[in-house]
Amino acid sequence: MLKIVENMKIWFCISLIVILTGVFFMATKGLELGIDFKGGTNIDINIGKTFDKADVDTIVKKYDSEETSNIIDKTTIEIKSSKLTNDNINAMFGEIKTKYNLADSAKSQDLIGPAFGQEMANKAILAIIIANVLILIYIA
């Protein structure tokens, strides 16, 4: 059986090493925030039939190499990007529309502003700090 209380210093050191490693990487590399926090464009394209995601990704990569795309259901793809402009979106959708013979109504586009995301990030950080302080008070 583990002697947890007798080996408290060892367990404390292991916990401290894990925590400090996480803090170090967060401080040096930062957090990878999605478009929900830094702002960008969310595009849903309803292709209406099953499709090859790699083909759509090839078209999208021409306009933004850092985008992320997900298949929502077997007939719809969601594209998230922080760098696409309206002209690029229209040109990209034009290529996809031509390839899959789509109607103009197949595209849904939402713009997410960075101010809302920044406010959410600030509140999330504040909530983490408050939670940690309350946990420390409870433990003490």
mmCIF file of C-alpha atoms in Angstrom:
data_model
loop_
_atom_site.group_PDB
_atom_site.id
_atom_site.type_symbol
_atom_site.label_atom_id
_atom_site.label_comp_id
_atom_site.label_asym_id
_atom_site.label_seq_id
_atom_site.Cartn_x
_atom_site.Cartn_y
_atom_site.Cartn_z
ATOM 1 C CA MET A 1 0.000 0.000 0.000
ATOM 2 C CA LEU A 2 1.089 3.580 -0.632
ATOM 3 C CA LYS A 3 2.229 5.478 2.421
ATOM 4 C CA ILE A 4 0.898 8.844 1.343
ATOM 5 C CA VAL A 5 1.256 10.752 4.605
ATOM 6 C CA GLU A 6 4.704 9.372 5.353
ATOM 7 C CA ASN A 7 5.916 10.309 1.856
ATOM 8 C CA MET A 8 4.182 13.702 1.798
ATOM 9 C CA LYS A 9 7.321 15.571 0.699
ATOM 10 C CA ILE A 10 7.812 13.272 -2.299
ATOM 11 C CA TRP A 11 4.175 13.634 -3.429
ATOM 12 C CA PHE A 12 4.318 17.388 -2.876
ATOM 13 C CA CYS A 13 7.479 17.623 -5.008
ATOM 14 C CA ILE A 14 5.912 15.570 -7.802
ATOM 15 C CA SER A 15 2.836 17.816 -7.793
ATOM 16 C CA LEU A 16 4.982 20.940 -7.747
ATOM 17 C CA ILE A 17 7.074 19.701 -10.700
ATOM 18 C CA VAL A 18 3.938 19.002 -12.769
ATOM 19 C CA ILE A 19 2.427 22.399 -11.925
ATOM 20 C CA LEU A 20 5.636 24.336 -12.613
ATOM 21 C CA THR A 21 6.113 22.495 -15.926
ATOM 22 C CA GLY A 22 2.615 23.565 -16.984
ATOM 23 C CA VAL A 23 3.181 27.160 -15.886
ATOM 24 C CA PHE A 24 6.529 27.248 -17.716
ATOM 25 C CA PHE A 25 5.044 26.072 -21.018
ATOM 26 C CA MET A 26 2.055 28.381 -20.687
ATOM 27 C CA ALA A 27 4.371 31.333 -20.007
ATOM 28 C CA THR A 28 6.762 30.566 -22.872
ATOM 29 C CA LYS A 29 4.402 29.284 -25.557
ATOM 30 C CA GLY A 30 1.178 30.945 -24.436
ATOM 31 C CA LEU A 31 -2.309 29.648 -24.968
ATOM 32 C CA GLU A 32 -3.515 28.787 -28.448
ATOM 33 C CA LEU A 33 -6.762 30.719 -28.621
ATOM 34 C CA GLY A 34 -9.383 29.872 -31.212
ATOM 35 C CA ILE A 35 -11.415 32.377 -33.208
ATOM 36 C CA ASP A 36 -13.936 32.488 -30.377
ATOM 37 C CA PHE A 37 -11.338 34.460 -28.388
ATOM 38 C CA LYS A 38 -9.254 36.293 -30.991
ATOM 39 C CA GLY A 39 -11.956 36.987 -33.562
ATOM 40 C CA GLY A 40 -12.456 35.701 -37.067
ATOM 41 C CA THR A 41 -14.972 34.170 -39.407
ATOM 42 C CA ASN A 42 -17.042 31.015 -39.062
ATOM 43 C CA ILE A 43 -18.374 29.643 -42.360
ATOM 44 C CA ASP A 44 -20.793 26.739 -42.718
ATOM 45 C CA ILE A 45 -21.225 25.274 -46.190
ATOM 46 C CA ASN A 46 -24.029 22.777 -46.740
ATOM 47 C CA ILE A 47 -22.888 20.670 -49.663
ATOM 48 C CA GLY A 48 -26.058 18.572 -49.577
ATOM 49 C CA LYS A 49 -24.379 15.225 -50.207
ATOM 50 C CA THR A 50 -21.400 13.309 -48.896
ATOM 51 C CA PHE A 51 -18.096 14.812 -49.955
ATOM 52 C CA ASP A 52 -14.357 14.385 -49.580
ATOM 53 C CA LYS A 53 -13.078 16.750 -46.877
ATOM 54 C CA ALA A 54 -9.572 16.682 -48.381
ATOM 55 C CA ASP A 55 -10.903 18.165 -51.633
ATOM 56 C CA VAL A 56 -12.593 21.034 -49.789
ATOM 57 C CA ASP A 57 -9.524 21.567 -47.596
ATOM 58 C CA THR A 58 -7.349 21.855 -50.725
ATOM 59 C CA ILE A 59 -9.547 24.685 -51.992
ATOM 60 C CA VAL A 60 -9.668 26.419 -48.601
ATOM 61 C CA LYS A 61 -5.875 26.178 -48.092
ATOM 62 C CA LYS A 62 -5.398 28.346 -51.205
ATOM 63 C CA TYR A 63 -6.979 31.244 -49.322
ATOM 64 C CA ASP A 64 -5.849 30.572 -45.734
ATOM 65 C CA SER A 65 -3.237 28.029 -44.729
ATOM 66 C CA GLU A 66 -4.042 28.323 -41.006
ATOM 67 C CA GLU A 67 -7.774 27.613 -41.139
ATOM 68 C CA THR A 68 -9.476 24.767 -39.325
ATOM 69 C CA SER A 69 -12.330 22.791 -40.781
ATOM 70 C CA ASN A 70 -14.666 20.174 -39.369
ATOM 71 C CA ILE A 71 -17.398 18.045 -40.842
ATOM 72 C CA ILE A 72 -20.570 18.845 -38.901
ATOM 73 C CA ASP A 73 -22.642 16.103 -40.423
ATOM 74 C CA LYS A 74 -21.996 14.086 -43.554
ATOM 75 C CA THR A 75 -23.120 16.962 -45.778
ATOM 76 C CA THR A 76 -21.916 20.151 -44.058
ATOM 77 C CA ILE A 77 -18.435 21.520 -43.455
ATOM 78 C CA GLU A 78 -17.545 24.216 -40.932
ATOM 79 C CA ILE A 79 -14.546 26.455 -41.689
ATOM 80 C CA LYS A 80 -13.029 28.706 -39.010
ATOM 81 C CA SER A 81 -10.427 31.310 -39.881
ATOM 82 C CA SER A 82 -9.087 34.536 -38.468
ATOM 83 C CA LYS A 83 -7.496 35.713 -41.726
ATOM 84 C CA LEU A 84 -10.132 35.323 -44.447
ATOM 85 C CA THR A 85 -11.499 38.502 -45.999
ATOM 86 C CA ASN A 86 -14.900 38.806 -47.662
ATOM 87 C CA ASP A 87 -13.269 38.696 -51.108
ATOM 88 C CA ASN A 88 -11.371 35.518 -50.215
ATOM 89 C CA ILE A 89 -14.493 33.942 -48.755
ATOM 90 C CA ASN A 90 -16.496 34.707 -51.879
ATOM 91 C CA ALA A 91 -13.757 33.382 -54.168
ATOM 92 C CA MET A 92 -13.321 30.254 -52.034
ATOM 93 C CA PHE A 93 -17.070 29.620 -51.924
ATOM 94 C CA GLY A 94 -17.213 30.179 -55.691
ATOM 95 C CA GLU A 95 -14.722 27.346 -56.234
ATOM 96 C CA ILE A 96 -16.548 25.025 -53.839
ATOM 97 C CA LYS A 97 -19.872 26.026 -55.383
ATOM 98 C CA THR A 98 -18.590 25.197 -58.871
ATOM 99 C CA LYS A 99 -17.047 21.890 -57.788
ATOM 100 C CA TYR A 100 -20.173 20.635 -55.997
ATOM 101 C CA ASN A 101 -22.844 22.518 -58.010
ATOM 102 C CA LEU A 102 -24.226 24.402 -54.997
ATOM 103 C CA ALA A 103 -26.811 27.145 -54.629
ATOM 104 C CA ASP A 104 -25.895 30.548 -53.177
ATOM 105 C CA SER A 105 -27.944 29.749 -50.064
ATOM 106 C CA ALA A 106 -25.629 26.838 -49.150
ATOM 107 C CA LYS A 107 -23.250 29.215 -47.335
ATOM 108 C CA SER A 108 -23.737 30.617 -43.835
ATOM 109 C CA GLN A 109 -21.168 33.117 -42.553
ATOM 110 C CA ASP A 110 -20.703 34.588 -39.066
ATOM 111 C CA LEU A 111 -18.172 37.244 -38.053
ATOM 112 C CA ILE A 112 -16.849 37.001 -34.504
ATOM 113 C CA GLY A 113 -15.346 40.199 -33.142
ATOM 114 C CA PRO A 114 -12.138 40.168 -31.090
ATOM 115 C CA ALA A 115 -13.538 42.488 -28.398
ATOM 116 C CA PHE A 116 -16.064 39.891 -27.244
ATOM 117 C CA GLY A 117 -13.385 37.210 -27.241
ATOM 118 C CA GLN A 118 -10.999 39.379 -25.254
ATOM 119 C CA GLU A 119 -13.698 40.022 -22.674
ATOM 120 C CA MET A 120 -14.381 36.282 -22.400
ATOM 121 C CA ALA A 121 -10.657 35.528 -22.011
ATOM 122 C CA ASN A 122 -10.275 38.151 -19.281
ATOM 123 C CA LYS A 123 -13.280 36.804 -17.382
ATOM 124 C CA ALA A 124 -12.017 33.226 -17.736
ATOM 125 C CA ILE A 125 -8.606 34.159 -16.326
ATOM 126 C CA LEU A 126 -10.259 36.035 -13.456
ATOM 127 C CA ALA A 127 -12.487 33.026 -12.721
ATOM 128 C CA ILE A 128 -9.461 30.696 -12.634
ATOM 129 C CA ILE A 129 -7.623 33.006 -10.226
ATOM 130 C CA ILE A 130 -10.643 33.323 -7.928
ATOM 131 C CA ALA A 131 -11.222 29.548 -7.985
ATOM 132 C CA ASN A 132 -7.593 28.850 -7.110
ATOM 133 C CA VAL A 133 -7.639 31.338 -4.220
ATOM 134 C CA LEU A 134 -10.869 29.846 -2.853
ATOM 135 C CA ILE A 135 -9.454 26.307 -3.140
ATOM 136 C CA LEU A 136 -6.335 27.380 -1.235
ATOM 137 C CA ILE A 137 -8.481 29.017 1.463
ATOM 138 C CA TYR A 138 -10.582 25.864 1.745
ATOM 139 C CA ILE A 139 -7.502 23.639 2.024
ATOM 140 C CA ALA A 140 -5.902 25.913 4.613
#
